[in-house]
Coordinates of C-alpha atoms (C1' of nucleotides) in Angstrom, one line a residue:
Chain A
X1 CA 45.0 65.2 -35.4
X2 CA 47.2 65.3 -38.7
X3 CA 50.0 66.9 -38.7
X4 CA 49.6 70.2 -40.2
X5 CA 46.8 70.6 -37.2
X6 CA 49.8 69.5 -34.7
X7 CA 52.4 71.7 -36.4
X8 CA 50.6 75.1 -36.2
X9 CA 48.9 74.3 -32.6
X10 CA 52.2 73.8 -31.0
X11 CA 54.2 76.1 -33.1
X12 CA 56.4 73.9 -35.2
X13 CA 56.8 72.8 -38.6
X14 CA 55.3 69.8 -40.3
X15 CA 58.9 68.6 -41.4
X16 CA 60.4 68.4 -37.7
X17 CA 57.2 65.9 -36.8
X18 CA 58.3 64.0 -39.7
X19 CA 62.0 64.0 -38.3
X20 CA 61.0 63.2 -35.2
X21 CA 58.9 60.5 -36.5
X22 CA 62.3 59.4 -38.4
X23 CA 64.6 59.0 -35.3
X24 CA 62.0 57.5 -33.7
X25 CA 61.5 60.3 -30.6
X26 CA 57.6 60.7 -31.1
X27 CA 55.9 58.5 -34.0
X28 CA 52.3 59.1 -33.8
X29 CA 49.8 56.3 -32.4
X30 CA 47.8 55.8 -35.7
X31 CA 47.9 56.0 -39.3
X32 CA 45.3 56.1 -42.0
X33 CA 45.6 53.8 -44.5
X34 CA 46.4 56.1 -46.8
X35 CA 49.8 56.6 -44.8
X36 CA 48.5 59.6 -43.3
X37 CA 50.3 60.1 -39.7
X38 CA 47.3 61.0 -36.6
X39 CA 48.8 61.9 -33.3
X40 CA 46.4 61.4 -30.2
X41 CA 46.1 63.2 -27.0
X42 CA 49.2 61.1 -25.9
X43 CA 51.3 61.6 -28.3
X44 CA 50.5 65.5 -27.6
X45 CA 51.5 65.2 -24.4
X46 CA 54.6 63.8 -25.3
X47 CA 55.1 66.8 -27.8
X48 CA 54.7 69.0 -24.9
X49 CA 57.7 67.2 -22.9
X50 CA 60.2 66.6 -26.1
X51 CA 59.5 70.6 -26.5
X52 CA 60.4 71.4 -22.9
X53 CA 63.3 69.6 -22.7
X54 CA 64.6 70.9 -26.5
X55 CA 63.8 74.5 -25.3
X56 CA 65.8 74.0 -22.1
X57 CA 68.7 73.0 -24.7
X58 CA 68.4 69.1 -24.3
X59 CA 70.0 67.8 -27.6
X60 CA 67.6 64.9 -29.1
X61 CA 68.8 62.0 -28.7
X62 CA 69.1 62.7 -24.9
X63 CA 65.4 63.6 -24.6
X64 CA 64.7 60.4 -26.8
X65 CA 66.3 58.6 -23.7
X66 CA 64.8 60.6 -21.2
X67 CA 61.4 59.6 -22.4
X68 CA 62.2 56.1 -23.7
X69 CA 63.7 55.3 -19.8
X70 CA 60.9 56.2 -17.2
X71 CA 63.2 55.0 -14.6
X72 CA 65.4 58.2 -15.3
X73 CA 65.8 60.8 -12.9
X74 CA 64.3 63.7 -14.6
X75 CA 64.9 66.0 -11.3
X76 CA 68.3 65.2 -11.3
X77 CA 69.1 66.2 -14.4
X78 CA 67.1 69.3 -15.2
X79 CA 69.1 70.2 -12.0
X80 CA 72.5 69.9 -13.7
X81 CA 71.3 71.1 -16.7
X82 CA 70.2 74.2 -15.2
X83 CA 73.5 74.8 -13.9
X84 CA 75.0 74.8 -17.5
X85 CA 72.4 77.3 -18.4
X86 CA 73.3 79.6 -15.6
X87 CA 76.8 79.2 -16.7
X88 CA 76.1 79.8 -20.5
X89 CA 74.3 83.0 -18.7
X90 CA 77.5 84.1 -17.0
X91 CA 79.9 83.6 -20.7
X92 CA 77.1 85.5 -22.2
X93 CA 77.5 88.1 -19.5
X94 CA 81.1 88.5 -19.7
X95 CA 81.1 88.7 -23.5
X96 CA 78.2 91.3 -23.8
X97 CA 80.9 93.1 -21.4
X98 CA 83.6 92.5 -24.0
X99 CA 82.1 93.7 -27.2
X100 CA 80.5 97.0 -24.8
X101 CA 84.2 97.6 -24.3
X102 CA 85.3 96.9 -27.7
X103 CA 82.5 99.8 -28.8
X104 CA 83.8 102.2 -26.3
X105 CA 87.3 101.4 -27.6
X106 CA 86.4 101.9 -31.0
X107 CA 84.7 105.3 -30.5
X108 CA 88.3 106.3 -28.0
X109 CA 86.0 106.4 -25.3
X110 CA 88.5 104.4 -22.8
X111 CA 91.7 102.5 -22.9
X112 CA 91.9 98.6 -23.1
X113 CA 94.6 96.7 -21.6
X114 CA 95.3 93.7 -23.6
X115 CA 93.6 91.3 -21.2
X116 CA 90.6 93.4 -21.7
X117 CA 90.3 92.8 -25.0
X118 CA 89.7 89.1 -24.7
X119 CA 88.1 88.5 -21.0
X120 CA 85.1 86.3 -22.0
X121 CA 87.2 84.9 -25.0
X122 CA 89.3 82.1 -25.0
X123 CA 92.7 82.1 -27.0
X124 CA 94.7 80.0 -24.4
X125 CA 96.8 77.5 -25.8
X126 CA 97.2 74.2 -24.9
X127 CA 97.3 70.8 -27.4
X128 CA 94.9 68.8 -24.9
X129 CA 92.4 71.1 -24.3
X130 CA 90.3 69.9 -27.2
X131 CA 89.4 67.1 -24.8
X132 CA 88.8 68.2 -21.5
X133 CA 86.4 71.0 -23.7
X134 CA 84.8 67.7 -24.9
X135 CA 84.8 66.2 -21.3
X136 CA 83.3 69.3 -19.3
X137 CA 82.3 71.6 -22.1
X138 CA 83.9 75.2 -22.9
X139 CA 82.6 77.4 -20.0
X140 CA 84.1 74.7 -17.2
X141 CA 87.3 74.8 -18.7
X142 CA 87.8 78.4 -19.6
X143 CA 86.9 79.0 -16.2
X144 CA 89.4 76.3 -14.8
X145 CA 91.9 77.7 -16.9
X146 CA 91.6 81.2 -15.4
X147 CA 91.7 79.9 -12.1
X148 CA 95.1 78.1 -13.0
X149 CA 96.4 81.1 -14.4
X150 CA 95.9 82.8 -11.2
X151 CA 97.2 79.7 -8.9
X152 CA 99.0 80.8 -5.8
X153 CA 102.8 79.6 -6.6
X154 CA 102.6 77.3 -3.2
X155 CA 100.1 75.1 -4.8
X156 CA 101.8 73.5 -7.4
X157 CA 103.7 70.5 -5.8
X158 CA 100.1 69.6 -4.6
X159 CA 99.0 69.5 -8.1
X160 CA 101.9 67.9 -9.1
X161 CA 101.5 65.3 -6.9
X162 CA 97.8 64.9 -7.3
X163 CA 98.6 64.2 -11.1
X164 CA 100.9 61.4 -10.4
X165 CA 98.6 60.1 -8.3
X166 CA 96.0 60.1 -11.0
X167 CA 98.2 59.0 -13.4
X168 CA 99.1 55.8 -11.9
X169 CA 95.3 55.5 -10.4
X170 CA 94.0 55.7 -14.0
X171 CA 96.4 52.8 -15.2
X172 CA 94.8 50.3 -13.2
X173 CA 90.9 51.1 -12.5
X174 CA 89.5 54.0 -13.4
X175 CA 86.0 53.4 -12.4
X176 CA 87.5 53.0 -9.0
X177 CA 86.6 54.7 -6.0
X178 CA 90.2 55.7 -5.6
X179 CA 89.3 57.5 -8.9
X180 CA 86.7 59.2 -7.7
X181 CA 88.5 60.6 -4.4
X182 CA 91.4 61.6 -6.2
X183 CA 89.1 63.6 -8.4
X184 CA 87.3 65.3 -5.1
X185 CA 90.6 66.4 -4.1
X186 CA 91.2 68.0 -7.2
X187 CA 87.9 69.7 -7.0
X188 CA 88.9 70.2 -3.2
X189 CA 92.3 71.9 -4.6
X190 CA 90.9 74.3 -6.8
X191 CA 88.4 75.3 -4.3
X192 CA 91.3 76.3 -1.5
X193 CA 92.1 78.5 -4.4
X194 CA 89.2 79.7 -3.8
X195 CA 86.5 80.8 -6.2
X196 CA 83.0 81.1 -6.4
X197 CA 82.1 80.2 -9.9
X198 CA 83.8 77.3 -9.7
X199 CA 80.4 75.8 -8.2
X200 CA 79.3 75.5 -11.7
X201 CA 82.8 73.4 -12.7
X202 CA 81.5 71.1 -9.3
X203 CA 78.7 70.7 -10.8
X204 CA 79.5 70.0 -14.5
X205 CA 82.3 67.3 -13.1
X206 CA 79.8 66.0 -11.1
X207 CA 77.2 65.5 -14.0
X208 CA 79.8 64.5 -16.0
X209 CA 80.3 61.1 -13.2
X210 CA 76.5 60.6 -12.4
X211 CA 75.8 60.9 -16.3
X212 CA 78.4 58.1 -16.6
X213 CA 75.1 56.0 -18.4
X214 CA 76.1 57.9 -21.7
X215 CA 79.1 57.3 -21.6
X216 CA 80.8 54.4 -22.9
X217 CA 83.3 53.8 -20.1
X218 CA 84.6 55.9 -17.3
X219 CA 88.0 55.4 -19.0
X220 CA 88.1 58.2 -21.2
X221 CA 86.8 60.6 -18.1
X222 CA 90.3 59.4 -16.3
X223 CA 92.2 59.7 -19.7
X224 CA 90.7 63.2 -20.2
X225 CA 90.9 64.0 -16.5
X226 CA 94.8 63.4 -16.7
X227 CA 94.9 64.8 -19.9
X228 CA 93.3 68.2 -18.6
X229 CA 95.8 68.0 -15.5
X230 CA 98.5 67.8 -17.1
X231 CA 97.8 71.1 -19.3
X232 CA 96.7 72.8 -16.5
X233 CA 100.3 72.4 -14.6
X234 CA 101.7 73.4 -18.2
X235 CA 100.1 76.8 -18.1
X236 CA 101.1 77.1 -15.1
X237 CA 104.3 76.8 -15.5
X238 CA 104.9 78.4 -19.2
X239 CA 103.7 81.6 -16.9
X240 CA 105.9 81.0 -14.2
X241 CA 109.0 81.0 -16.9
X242 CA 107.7 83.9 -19.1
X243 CA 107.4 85.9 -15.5
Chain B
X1 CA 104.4 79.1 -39.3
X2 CA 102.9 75.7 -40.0
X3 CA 99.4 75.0 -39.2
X4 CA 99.8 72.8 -35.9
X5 CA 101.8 76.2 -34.4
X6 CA 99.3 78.2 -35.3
X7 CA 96.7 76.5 -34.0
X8 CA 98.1 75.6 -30.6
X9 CA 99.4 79.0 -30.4
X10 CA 95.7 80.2 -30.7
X11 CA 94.0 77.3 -29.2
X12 CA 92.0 75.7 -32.8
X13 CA 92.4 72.6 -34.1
X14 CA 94.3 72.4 -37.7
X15 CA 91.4 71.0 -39.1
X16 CA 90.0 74.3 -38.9
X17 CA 92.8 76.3 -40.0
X18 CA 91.9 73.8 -43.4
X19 CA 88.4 74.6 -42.9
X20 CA 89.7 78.4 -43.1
X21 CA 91.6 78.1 -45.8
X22 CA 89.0 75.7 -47.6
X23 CA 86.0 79.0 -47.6
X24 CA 88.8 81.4 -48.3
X25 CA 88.3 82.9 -45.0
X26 CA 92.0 82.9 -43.9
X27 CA 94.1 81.8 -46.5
X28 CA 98.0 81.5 -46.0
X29 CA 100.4 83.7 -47.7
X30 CA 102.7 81.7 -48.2
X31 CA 103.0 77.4 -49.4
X32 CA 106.3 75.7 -49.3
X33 CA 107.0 73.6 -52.2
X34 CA 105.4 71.1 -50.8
X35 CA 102.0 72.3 -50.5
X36 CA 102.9 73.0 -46.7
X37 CA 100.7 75.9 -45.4
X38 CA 103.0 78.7 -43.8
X39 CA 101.1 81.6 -42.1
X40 CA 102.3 85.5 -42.0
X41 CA 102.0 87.7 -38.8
X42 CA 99.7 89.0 -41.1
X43 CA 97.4 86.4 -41.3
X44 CA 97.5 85.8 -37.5
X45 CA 96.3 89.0 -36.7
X46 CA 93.3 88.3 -39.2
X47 CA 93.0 85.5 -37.5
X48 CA 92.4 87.2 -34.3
X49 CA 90.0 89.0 -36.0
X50 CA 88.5 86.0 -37.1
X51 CA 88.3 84.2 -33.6
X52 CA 87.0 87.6 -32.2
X53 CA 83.8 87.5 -34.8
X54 CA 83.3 84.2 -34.2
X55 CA 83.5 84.3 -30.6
X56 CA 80.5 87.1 -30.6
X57 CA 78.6 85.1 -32.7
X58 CA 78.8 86.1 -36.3
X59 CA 78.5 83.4 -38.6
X60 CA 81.9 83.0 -40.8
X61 CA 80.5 84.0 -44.2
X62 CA 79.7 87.7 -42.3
X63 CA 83.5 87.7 -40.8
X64 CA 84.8 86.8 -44.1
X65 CA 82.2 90.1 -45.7
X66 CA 83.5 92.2 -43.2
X67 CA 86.9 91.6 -43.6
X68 CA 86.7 91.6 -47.6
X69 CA 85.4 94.8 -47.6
X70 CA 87.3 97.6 -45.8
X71 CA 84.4 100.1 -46.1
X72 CA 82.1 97.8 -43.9
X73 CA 80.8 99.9 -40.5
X74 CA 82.6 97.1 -38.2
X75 CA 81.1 99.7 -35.3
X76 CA 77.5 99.5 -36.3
X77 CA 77.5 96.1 -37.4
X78 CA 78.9 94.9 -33.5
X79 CA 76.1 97.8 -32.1
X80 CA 73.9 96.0 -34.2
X81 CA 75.3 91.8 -32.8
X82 CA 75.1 93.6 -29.1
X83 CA 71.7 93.9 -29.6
X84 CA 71.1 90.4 -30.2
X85 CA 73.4 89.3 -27.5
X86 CA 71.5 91.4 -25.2
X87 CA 68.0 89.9 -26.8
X88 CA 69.5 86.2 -26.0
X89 CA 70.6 86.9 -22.4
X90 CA 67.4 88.0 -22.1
X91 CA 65.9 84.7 -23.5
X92 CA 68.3 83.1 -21.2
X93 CA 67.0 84.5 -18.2
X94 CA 63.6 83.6 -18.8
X95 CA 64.7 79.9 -19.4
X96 CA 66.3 79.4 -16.6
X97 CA 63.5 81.0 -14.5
X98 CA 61.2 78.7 -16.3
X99 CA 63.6 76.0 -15.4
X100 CA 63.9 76.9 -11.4
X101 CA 60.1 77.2 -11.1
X102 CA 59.7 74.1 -12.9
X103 CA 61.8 72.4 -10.5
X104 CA 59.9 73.7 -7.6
X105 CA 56.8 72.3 -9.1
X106 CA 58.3 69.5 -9.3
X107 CA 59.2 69.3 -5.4
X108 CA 55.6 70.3 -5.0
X109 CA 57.2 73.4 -3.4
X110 CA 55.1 75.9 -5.6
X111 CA 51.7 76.2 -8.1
X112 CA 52.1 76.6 -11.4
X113 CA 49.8 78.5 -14.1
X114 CA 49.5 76.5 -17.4
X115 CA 51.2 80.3 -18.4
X116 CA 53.9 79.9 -16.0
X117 CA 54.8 76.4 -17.5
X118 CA 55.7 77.8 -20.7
X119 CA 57.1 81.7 -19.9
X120 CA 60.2 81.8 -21.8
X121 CA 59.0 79.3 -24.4
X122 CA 57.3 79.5 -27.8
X123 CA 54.3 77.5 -28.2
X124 CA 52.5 80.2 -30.3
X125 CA 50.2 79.1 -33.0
X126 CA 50.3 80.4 -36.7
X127 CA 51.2 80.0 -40.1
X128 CA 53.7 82.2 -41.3
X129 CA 55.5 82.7 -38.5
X130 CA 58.2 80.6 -40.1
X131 CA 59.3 82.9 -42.7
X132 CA 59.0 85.7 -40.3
X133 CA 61.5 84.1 -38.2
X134 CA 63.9 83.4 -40.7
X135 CA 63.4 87.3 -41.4
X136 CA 64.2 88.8 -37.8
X137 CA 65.0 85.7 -35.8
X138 CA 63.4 83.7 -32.7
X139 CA 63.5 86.2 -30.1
X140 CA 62.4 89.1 -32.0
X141 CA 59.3 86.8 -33.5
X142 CA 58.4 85.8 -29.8
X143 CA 58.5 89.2 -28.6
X144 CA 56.2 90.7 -30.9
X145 CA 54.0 87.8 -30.4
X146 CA 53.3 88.4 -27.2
X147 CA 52.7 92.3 -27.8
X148 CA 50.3 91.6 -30.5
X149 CA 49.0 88.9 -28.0
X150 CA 48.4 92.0 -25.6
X151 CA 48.0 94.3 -28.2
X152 CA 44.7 97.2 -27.2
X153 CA 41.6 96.5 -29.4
X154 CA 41.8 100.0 -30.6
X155 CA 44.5 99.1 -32.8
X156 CA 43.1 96.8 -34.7
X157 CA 42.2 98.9 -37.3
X158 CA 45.4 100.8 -37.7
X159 CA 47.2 97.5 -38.0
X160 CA 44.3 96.8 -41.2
X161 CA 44.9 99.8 -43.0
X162 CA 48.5 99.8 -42.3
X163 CA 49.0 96.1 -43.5
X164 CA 46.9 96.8 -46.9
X165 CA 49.2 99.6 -47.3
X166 CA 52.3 97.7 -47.2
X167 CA 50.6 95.1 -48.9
X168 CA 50.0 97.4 -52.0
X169 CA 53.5 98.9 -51.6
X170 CA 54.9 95.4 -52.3
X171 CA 53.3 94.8 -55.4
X172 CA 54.8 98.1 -56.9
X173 CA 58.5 98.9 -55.6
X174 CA 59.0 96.8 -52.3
X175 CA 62.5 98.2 -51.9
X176 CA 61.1 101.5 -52.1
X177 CA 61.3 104.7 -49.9
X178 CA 57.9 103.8 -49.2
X179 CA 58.3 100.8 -48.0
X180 CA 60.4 101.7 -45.5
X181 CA 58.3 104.3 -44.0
X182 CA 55.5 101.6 -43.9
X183 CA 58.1 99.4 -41.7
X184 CA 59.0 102.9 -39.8
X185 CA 54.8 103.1 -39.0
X186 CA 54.8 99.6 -38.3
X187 CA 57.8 100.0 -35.8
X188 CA 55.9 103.0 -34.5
X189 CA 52.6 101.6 -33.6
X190 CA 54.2 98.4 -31.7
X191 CA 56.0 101.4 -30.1
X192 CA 52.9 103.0 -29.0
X193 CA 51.2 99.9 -27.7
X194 CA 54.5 100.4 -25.0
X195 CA 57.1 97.6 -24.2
X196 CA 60.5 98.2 -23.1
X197 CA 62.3 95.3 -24.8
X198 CA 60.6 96.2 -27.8
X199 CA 63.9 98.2 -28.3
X200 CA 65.4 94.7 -28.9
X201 CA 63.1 94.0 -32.0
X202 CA 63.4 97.6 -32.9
X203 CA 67.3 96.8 -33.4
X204 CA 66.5 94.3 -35.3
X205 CA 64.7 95.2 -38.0
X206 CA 67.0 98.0 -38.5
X207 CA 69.6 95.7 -38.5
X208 CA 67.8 94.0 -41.2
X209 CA 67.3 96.6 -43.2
X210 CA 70.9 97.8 -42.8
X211 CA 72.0 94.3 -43.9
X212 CA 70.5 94.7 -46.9
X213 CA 73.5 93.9 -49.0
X214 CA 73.2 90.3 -47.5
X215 CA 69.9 89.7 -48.6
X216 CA 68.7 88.5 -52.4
X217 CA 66.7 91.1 -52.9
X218 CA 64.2 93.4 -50.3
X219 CA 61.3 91.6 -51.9
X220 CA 62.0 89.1 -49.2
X221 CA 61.7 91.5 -46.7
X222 CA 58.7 92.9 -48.3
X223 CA 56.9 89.9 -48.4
X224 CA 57.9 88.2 -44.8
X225 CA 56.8 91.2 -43.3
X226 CA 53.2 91.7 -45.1
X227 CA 53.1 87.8 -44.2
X228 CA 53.9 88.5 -40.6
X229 CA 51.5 91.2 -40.0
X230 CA 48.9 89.2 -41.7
X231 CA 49.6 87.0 -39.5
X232 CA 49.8 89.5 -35.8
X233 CA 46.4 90.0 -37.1
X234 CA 45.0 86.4 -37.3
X235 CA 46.3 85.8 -33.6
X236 CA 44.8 88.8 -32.2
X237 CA 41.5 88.4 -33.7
X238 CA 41.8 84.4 -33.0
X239 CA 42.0 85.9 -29.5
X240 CA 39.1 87.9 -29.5
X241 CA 37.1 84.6 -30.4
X242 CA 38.0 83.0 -28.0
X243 CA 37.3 85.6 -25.4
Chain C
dT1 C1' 32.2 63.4 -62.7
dA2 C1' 36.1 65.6 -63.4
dT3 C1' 38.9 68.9 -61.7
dT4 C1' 40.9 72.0 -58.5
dG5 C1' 43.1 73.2 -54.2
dA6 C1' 44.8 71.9 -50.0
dC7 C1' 47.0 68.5 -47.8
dT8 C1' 49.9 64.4 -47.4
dC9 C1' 53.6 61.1 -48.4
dT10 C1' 58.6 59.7 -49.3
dC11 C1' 63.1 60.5 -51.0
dA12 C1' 67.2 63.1 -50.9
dC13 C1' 70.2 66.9 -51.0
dG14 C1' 71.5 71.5 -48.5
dT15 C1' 72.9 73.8 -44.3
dT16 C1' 77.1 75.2 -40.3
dA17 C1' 81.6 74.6 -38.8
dC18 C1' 84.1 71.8 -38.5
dG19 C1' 85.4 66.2 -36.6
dT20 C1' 87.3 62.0 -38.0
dG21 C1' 89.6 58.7 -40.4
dA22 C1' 91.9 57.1 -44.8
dT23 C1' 95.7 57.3 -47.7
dA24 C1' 99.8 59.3 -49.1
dG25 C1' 103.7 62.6 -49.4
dC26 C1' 107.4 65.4 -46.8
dT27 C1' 111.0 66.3 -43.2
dT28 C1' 114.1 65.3 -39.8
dA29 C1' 116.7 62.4 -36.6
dT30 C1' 118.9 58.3 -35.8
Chain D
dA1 C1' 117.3 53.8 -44.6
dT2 C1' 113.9 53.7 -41.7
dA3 C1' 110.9 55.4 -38.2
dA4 C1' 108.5 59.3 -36.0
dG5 C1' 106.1 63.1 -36.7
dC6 C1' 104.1 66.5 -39.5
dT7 C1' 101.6 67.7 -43.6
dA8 C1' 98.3 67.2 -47.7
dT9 C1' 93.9 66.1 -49.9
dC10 C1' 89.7 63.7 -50.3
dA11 C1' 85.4 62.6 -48.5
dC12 C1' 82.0 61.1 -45.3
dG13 C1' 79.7 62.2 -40.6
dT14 C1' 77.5 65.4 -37.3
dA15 C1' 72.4 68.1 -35.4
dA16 C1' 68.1 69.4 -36.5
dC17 C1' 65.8 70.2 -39.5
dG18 C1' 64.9 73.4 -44.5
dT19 C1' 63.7 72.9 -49.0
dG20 C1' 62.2 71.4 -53.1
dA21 C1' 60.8 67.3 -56.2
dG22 C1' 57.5 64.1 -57.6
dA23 C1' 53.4 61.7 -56.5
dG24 C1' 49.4 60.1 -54.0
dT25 C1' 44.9 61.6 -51.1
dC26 C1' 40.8 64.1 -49.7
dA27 C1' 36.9 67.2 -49.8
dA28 C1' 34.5 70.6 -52.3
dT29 C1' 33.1 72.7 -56.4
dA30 C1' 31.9 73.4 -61.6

DNA sequence: TATTGACTCTCACGTTACGTGATAGCTTAT
DNA sequence: ATAAGCTATCACGTAACGTGAGAGTCAATA
């Protein structure tokens, strides 16, 4: 099949089989010798899965690897994935809540206290957030930050310990196992808190580790770790002061 | 204040304050000698404004319309994004379903249909669907697809007359009264085949229509919707083939 | 057979909302 | 005076294609 035939039976246009021809994620079995691109029934097949994965919200060059490494655990991953989607489905939620409010607000219909107005939204300030975004995306760490916000007094020395701890772990291997533990306790800390949501930051830290394969060293999941730890204990404590 | 306050106090990067300032979106109102960008309270409430656009979803060329122009209906034009929002979540949902089921199969916990596999997703076949997605957007596009999909035979001549109607209208004035009583007939027979979230593509195309102002010319519209009916017609009749 | 129309190819720049250096000037503290 | 830290302006990079431009290919028709 050319691809004009391939484009309209599958819904897409002819120019994205010629990009994905370009990076190399599906290039078609034959050509004629007129330059003309013909995709068999495997390469069709292949379509199918590069369009699952791209619908599910896999970005390109991670379904190029998928499909390029058969060793990969596709289970595994379309597990974690999922749970980003049911998060992205809970931010969406909360902002559909928002802007109903905002409406209601707008027509005088009801009063909005000042958190109100921005539940769903994040205008928290901290300098190193920037990175643990990058590191666990936006919902994990709009979620961790509300959770911090709302820490029980009694629980900072444990977090203030736990960041030394990490600190000085991080300095000499970070790939360690010590790593790793100390990272489980923070998880365990924020679930004596105790939330329910915060499932979904389990699960994003732990895709983040098992996804370690794409990135280039663990390092930078210590540095950002630390990083992220060390901002959390700042909000903390720029609330404690302003109380 | 100087850009690296500002953007910590609101939690962007400087870069985008730039970026801001680059489109005209938020420029400062006042520069030190030095070129050194120094921000009003002014400007950080219009910057709350700008963050609170954003964070809904509108793209920054609407923010920076809709806070140009004083006269803009902020109300309907967030009705209008709620809409969407609401369409997405929707979207969203299906996914994620797709996703779970998917899983399953893939445990060899359940049967899937070949229809299952691909609830949620676009895989439709035609033409000129392109150009009416850029007119409504994805959702809206897959909706009606799969009313017209399910569309009653008795229809099919209504939709006939009706589409050489608009066709004729678009040759003449396509930004006409006329016109818009066409799309009003069009919106009105999709309503009469039945579907709930048709409401969704319903919002839509009057938010389209509304949106006018941000379109070349209604031509456009004109044209994309001939082009998509044309083209509801083409997959319901391809369907009757097929039968 | 020549031409038309539909299809195909390969550049290569445009899009969104910034990120990421590079290079250089400004400000303040020591 | 020098270093640290902040600021400025280019200007290219990103994701996933869209959108022509210019040119070659294929099948059917006049």
């Amino acid at each position: 099949m050319k691809v004009k035939e391939v484009a309209e039976l599958v819904g897409i246009s002819v120019r994205t089989l010629h990009h994905y021809d370009e990076i190399g994620l599906l290039k078609p079995d034959m050509t004629t010798n007129a330059g003309y691109r013909v995709y068999s029934d495997a390469n069709l097949e292949t379509l199918q899965q590069i369009l699952f994965f791209k619908e599910v919200g896999f970005p390109l060059k991670r379904i190029k690897m998928i499909l390029e490494d058969p060793s990969f655990d596709r289970e595994e991953t379309l597990e974690m994935h999922q749970k980003m989607l049911v998060e992205k489905r809970r931010r969406l939620d909360q902002v559909i809540d928002t802007v109903e409010k905002t409406l209601q607000h707008w027509k005088g219909e009801i009063e909005m206290t000042a958190e109100d107005k921005f539940k769903g939204f994040d205008f928290s300030h901290n300098p190193y957030e920037k990175e643990a975004r990058e590191c666990w995306g936006d919902r994990a760490v709009d979620e961790a930050n509300r959770k911090v916000n709302g820490m029980s007094e009694a629980k900072q020395e444990e977090i203030n310990e736990l960041y030394r701890e990490l600190a000085s772990i991080r300095h000499q291997d970070p790939a360690s196992k010590e790593a790793q533990e100390a990272i489980a306790k923070w998880y365990g800390l924020l679930n004596e808190i105790g939330s329910y949501s915060l499932e979904a930051f389990k699960g994003l830290g732990q895709m983040y580790i098992a996804d370690e394969r794409f990135t280039k060293n663990i390092d930078q999941f210590g540095e950002a770790l630390a990083q992220f730890m060390a901002d959390a204990m700042a909000v903390y404590t720029d609330n404690r002061q302003s109380d």
